[in-house]
GROMACS .gro file of C-alpha atoms in nm:
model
  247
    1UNK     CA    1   9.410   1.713   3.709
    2UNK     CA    2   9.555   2.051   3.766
    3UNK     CA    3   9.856   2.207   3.937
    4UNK     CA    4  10.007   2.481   4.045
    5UNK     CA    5  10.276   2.628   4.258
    6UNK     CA    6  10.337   2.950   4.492
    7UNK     CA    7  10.606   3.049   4.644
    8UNK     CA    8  10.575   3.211   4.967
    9UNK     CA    9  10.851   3.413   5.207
   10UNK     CA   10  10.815   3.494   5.552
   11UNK     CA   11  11.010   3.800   5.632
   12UNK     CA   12  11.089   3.858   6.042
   13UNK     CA   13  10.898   4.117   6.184
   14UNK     CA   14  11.109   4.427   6.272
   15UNK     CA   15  11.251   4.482   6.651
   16UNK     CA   16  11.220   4.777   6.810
   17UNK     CA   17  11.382   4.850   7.104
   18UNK     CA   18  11.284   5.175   7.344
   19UNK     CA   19  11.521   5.003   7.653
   20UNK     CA   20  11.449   4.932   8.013
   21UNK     CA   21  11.194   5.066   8.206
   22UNK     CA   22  11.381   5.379   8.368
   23UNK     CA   23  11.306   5.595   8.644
   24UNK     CA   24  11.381   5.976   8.572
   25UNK     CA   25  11.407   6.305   8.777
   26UNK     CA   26  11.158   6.573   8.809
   27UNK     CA   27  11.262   6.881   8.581
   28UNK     CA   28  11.449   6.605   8.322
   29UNK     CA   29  11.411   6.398   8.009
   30UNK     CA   30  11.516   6.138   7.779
   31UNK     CA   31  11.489   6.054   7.442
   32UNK     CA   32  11.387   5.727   7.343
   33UNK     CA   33  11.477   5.550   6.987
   34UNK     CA   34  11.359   5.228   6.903
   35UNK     CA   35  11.650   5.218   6.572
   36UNK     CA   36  11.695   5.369   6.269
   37UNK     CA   37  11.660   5.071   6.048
   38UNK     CA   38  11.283   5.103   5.994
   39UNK     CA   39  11.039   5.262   5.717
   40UNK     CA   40  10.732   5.374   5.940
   41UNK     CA   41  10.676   5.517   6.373
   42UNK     CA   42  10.400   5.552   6.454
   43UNK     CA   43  10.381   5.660   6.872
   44UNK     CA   44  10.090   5.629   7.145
   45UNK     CA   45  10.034   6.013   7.074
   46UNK     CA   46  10.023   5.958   6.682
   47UNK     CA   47  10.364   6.098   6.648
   48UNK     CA   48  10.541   5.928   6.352
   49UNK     CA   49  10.932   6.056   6.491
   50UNK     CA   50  11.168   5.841   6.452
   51UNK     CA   51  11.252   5.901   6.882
   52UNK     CA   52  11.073   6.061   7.131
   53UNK     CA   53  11.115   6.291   7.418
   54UNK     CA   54  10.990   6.203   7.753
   55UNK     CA   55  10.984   6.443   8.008
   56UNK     CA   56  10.691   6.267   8.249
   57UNK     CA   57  10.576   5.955   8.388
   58UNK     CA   58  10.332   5.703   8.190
   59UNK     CA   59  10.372   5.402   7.962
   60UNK     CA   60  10.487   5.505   7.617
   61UNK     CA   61  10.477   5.289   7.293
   62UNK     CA   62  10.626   5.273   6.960
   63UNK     CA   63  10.513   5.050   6.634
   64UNK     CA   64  10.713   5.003   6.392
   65UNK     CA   65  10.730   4.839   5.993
   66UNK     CA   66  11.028   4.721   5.777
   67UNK     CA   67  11.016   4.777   5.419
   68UNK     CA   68  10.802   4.462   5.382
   69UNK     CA   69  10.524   4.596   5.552
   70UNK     CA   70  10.578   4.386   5.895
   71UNK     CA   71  10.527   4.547   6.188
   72UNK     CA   72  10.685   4.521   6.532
   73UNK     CA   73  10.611   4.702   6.865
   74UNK     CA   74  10.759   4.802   7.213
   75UNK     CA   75  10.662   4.982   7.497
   76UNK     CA   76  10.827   5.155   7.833
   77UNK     CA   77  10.748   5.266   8.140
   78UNK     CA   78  10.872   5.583   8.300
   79UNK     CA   79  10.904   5.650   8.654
   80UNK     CA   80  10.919   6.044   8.732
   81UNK     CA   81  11.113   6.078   9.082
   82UNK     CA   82  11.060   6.384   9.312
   83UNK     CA   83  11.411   6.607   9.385
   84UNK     CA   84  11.494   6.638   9.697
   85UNK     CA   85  11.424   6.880   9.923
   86UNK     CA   86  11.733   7.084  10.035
   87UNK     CA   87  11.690   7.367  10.240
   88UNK     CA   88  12.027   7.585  10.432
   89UNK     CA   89  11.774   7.836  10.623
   90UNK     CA   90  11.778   8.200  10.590
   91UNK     CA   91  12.002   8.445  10.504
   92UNK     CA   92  12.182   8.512  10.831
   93UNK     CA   93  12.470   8.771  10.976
   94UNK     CA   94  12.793   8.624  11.107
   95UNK     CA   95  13.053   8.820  11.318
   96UNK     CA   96  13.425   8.828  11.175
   97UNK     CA   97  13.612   8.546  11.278
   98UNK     CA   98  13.348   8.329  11.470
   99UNK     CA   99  13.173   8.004  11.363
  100UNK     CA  100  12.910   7.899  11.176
  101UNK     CA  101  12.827   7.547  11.044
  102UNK     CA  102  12.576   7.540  10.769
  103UNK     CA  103  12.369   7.189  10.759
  104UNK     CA  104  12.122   7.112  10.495
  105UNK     CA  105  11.776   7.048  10.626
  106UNK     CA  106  11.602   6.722  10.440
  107UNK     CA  107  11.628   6.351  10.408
  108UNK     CA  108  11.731   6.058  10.226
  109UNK     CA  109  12.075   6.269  10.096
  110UNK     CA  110  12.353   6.009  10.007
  111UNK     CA  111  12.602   6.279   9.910
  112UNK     CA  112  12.687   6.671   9.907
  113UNK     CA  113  12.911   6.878   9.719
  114UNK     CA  114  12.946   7.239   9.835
  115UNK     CA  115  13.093   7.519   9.642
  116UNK     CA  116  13.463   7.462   9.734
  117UNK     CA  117  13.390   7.105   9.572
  118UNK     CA  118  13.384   6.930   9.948
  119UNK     CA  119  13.145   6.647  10.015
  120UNK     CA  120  13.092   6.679  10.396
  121UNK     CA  121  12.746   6.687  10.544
  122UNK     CA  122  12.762   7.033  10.669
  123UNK     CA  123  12.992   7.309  10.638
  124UNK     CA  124  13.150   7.542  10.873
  125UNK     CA  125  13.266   7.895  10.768
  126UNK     CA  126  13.414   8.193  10.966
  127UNK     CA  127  13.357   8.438  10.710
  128UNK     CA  128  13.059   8.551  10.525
  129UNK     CA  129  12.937   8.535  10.087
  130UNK     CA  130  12.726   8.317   9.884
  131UNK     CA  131  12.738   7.917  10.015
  132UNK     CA  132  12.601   7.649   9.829
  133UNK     CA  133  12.487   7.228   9.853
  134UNK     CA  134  12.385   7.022   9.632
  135UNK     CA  135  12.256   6.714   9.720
  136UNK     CA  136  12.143   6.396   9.588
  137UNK     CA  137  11.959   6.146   9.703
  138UNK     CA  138  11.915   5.738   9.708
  139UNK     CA  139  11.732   5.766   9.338
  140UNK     CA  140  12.025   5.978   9.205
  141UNK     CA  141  11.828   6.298   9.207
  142UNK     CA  142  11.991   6.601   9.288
  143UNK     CA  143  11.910   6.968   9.479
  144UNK     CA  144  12.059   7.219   9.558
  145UNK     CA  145  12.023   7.539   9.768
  146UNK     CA  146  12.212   7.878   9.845
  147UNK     CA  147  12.254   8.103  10.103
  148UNK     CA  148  12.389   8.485  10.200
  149UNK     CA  149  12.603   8.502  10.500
  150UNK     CA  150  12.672   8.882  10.573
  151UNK     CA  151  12.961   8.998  10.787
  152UNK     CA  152  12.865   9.220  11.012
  153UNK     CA  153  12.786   9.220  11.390
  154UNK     CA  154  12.750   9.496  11.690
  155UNK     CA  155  12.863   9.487  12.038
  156UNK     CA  156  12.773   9.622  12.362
  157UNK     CA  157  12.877   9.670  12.707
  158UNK     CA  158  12.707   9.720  13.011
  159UNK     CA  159  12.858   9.775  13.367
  160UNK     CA  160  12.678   9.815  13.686
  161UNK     CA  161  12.778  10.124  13.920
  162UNK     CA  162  12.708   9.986  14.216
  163UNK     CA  163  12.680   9.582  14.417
  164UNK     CA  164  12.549   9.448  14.719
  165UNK     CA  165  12.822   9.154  14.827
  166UNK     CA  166  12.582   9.032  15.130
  167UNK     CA  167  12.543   8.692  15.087
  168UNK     CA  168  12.187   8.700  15.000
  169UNK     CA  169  12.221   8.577  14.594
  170UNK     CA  170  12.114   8.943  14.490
  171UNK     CA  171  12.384   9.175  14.319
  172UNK     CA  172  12.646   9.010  14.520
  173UNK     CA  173  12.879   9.007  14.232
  174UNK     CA  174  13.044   9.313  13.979
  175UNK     CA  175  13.031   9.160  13.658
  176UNK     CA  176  12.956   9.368  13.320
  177UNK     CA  177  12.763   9.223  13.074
  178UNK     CA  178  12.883   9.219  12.685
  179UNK     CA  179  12.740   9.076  12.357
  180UNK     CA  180  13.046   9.032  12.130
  181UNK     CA  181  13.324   9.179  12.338
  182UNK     CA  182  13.658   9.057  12.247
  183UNK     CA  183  13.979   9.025  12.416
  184UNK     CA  184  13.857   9.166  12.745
  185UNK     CA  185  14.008   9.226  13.074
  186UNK     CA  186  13.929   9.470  13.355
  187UNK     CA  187  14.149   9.596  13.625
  188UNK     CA  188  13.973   9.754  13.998
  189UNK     CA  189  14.185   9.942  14.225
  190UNK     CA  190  14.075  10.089  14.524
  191UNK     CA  191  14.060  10.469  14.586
  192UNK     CA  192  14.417  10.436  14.725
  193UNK     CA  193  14.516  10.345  14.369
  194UNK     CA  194  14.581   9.953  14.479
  195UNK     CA  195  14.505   9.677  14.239
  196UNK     CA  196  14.221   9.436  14.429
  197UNK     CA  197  14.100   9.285  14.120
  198UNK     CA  198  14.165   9.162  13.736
  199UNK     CA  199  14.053   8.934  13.524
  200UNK     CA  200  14.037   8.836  13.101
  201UNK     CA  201  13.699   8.686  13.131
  202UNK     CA  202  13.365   8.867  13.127
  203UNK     CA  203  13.166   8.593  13.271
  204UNK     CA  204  13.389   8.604  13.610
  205UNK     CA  205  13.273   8.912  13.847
  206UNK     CA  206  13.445   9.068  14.109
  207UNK     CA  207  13.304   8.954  14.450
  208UNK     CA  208  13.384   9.266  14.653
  209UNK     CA  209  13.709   9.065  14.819
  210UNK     CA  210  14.084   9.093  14.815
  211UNK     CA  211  14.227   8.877  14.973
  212UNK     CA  212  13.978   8.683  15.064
  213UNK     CA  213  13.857   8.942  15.302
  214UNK     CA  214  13.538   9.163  15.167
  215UNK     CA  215  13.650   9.516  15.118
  216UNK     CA  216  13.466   9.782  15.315
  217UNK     CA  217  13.172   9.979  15.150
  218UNK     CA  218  13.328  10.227  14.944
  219UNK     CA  219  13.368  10.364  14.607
  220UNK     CA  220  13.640  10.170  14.349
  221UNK     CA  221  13.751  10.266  14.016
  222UNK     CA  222  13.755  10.023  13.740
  223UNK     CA  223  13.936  10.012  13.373
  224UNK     CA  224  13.799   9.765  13.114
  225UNK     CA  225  13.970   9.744  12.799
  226UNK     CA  226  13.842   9.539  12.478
  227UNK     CA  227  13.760   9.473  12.178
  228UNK     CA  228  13.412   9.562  12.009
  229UNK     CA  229  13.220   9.518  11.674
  230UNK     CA  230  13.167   9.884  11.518
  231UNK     CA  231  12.979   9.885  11.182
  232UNK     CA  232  13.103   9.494  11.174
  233UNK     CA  233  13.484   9.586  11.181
  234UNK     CA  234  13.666   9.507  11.506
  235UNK     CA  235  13.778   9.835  11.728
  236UNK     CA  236  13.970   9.852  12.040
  237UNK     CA  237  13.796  10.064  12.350
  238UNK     CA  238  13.919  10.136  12.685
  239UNK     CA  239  13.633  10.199  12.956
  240UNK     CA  240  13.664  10.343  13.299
  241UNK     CA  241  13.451  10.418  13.541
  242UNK     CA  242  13.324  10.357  13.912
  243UNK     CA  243  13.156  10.129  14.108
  244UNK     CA  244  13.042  10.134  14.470
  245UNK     CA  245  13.068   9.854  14.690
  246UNK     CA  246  12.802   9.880  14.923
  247UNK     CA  247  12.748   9.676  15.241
   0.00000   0.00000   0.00000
């Protein structure tokens, strides 16, 4: 009879730990560390890091040994999301002191932030410079976009010299035609120097009555003064001229 005796310890395999699968956004990374506790790393690319950067989508492992020898593995899966896609159109003119409302073209935004920090869906602005979004959507991605708003805008008047208040839905009305007149109103006297017609608001013509009674055929002076966009700053004209009425 013989005999003999071994002693044997198991040591518990090391645990590394890379995390959740994770979803990510396009143009980003992580690092990954599976803990600093071990002796070896050995990664899916033959890497032997201690972490790894990640900066696109795939499964990525890690194995790792103690100072025993025992080895221990993990693995993760990356998700690389799209960014949105943010758009604010192109760079576009804007007269002094009117409106524009900016609204970012795309889909699936949850929030905005603009460049005076507001979080509105669109923006409205009466003056021009540099405007920007950013956006971000339901995966937590985020856009942005920028545009160039120029002040400037030109104006123009046109007046007819002569009507035809017959009836017959041709030239039966005086009315000039503007493109960014401001603060207009014209006055019509007759050649007698009478008053037969005024009015603030270039989309209401004269019909050729006073009174309610048509005025004969006949020449009448008119005086238009306003408000017009010269190399985009904001100068006052007076217009006169003449128009004949005729039957």
């Amino acid at each position: 009879i013989g005999r003999d005796t071994v002693n044997i310890t198991v040591y518990s395999l090391p645990q590394p730990n890379l995390g959740n699968d994770i979803s990510i956004c396009e143009g980003t990374s992580i690092t990954v560390t599976p803990g600093n506790n071990f002796t070896t790393y050995i990664w899916q690319d033959g890497s032997t890091n201690s972490s790894f950067y990640i900066d696109s989508a795939g499964i990525y492992w890690v194995e790792v040994s103690n100072q025993y020898g025992c080895l221990g593995k993990d693995s993760i899966t990356v998700i690389v999301n799209q960014l949105p896609q943010v758009s604010l159109g192109k760079d576009t003119v804007i007269c002094p002191g009117t409106e524009l409302e900016l609204i970012p073209h795309g889909n699936n935004f949850v929030s905005y932030l603009w460049q005076d920090f507001s979080n509105n869906s669109s923006f409205i602005t009466t003056y021009g410079g540099y405007f920007y979004v950013e956006v971000t959507d339901h995966n937590g991605c985020k856009n942005a976009d920028t545009i160039y708003i120029q002040e400037f805008c030109e104006s123009e008047l046109w007046v007819p010299t002569a009507f035809t208040p017959d009836g017959d839905g041709l030239n039966d009305v005086f009315q000039p035609i503007g493109i960014n007149i401001i603060n207009y109103k014209i006055l019509i006297y007759n050649r007698m120097g009478g008053l037969v017609f005024e009015s603030e608001d270039i989309n209401y013509g004269w019909d050729g009555k006073y009174k309610g009674e048509l005025c004969d055929e006949n020449v009448f002076v008119y005086v238009i003064r306003y408000e017009m966009y010269v190399d985009g700053r904001l100068k006052e004209k007076i217009k006169y001229g003449s128009v004949t009425l005729i039957r």
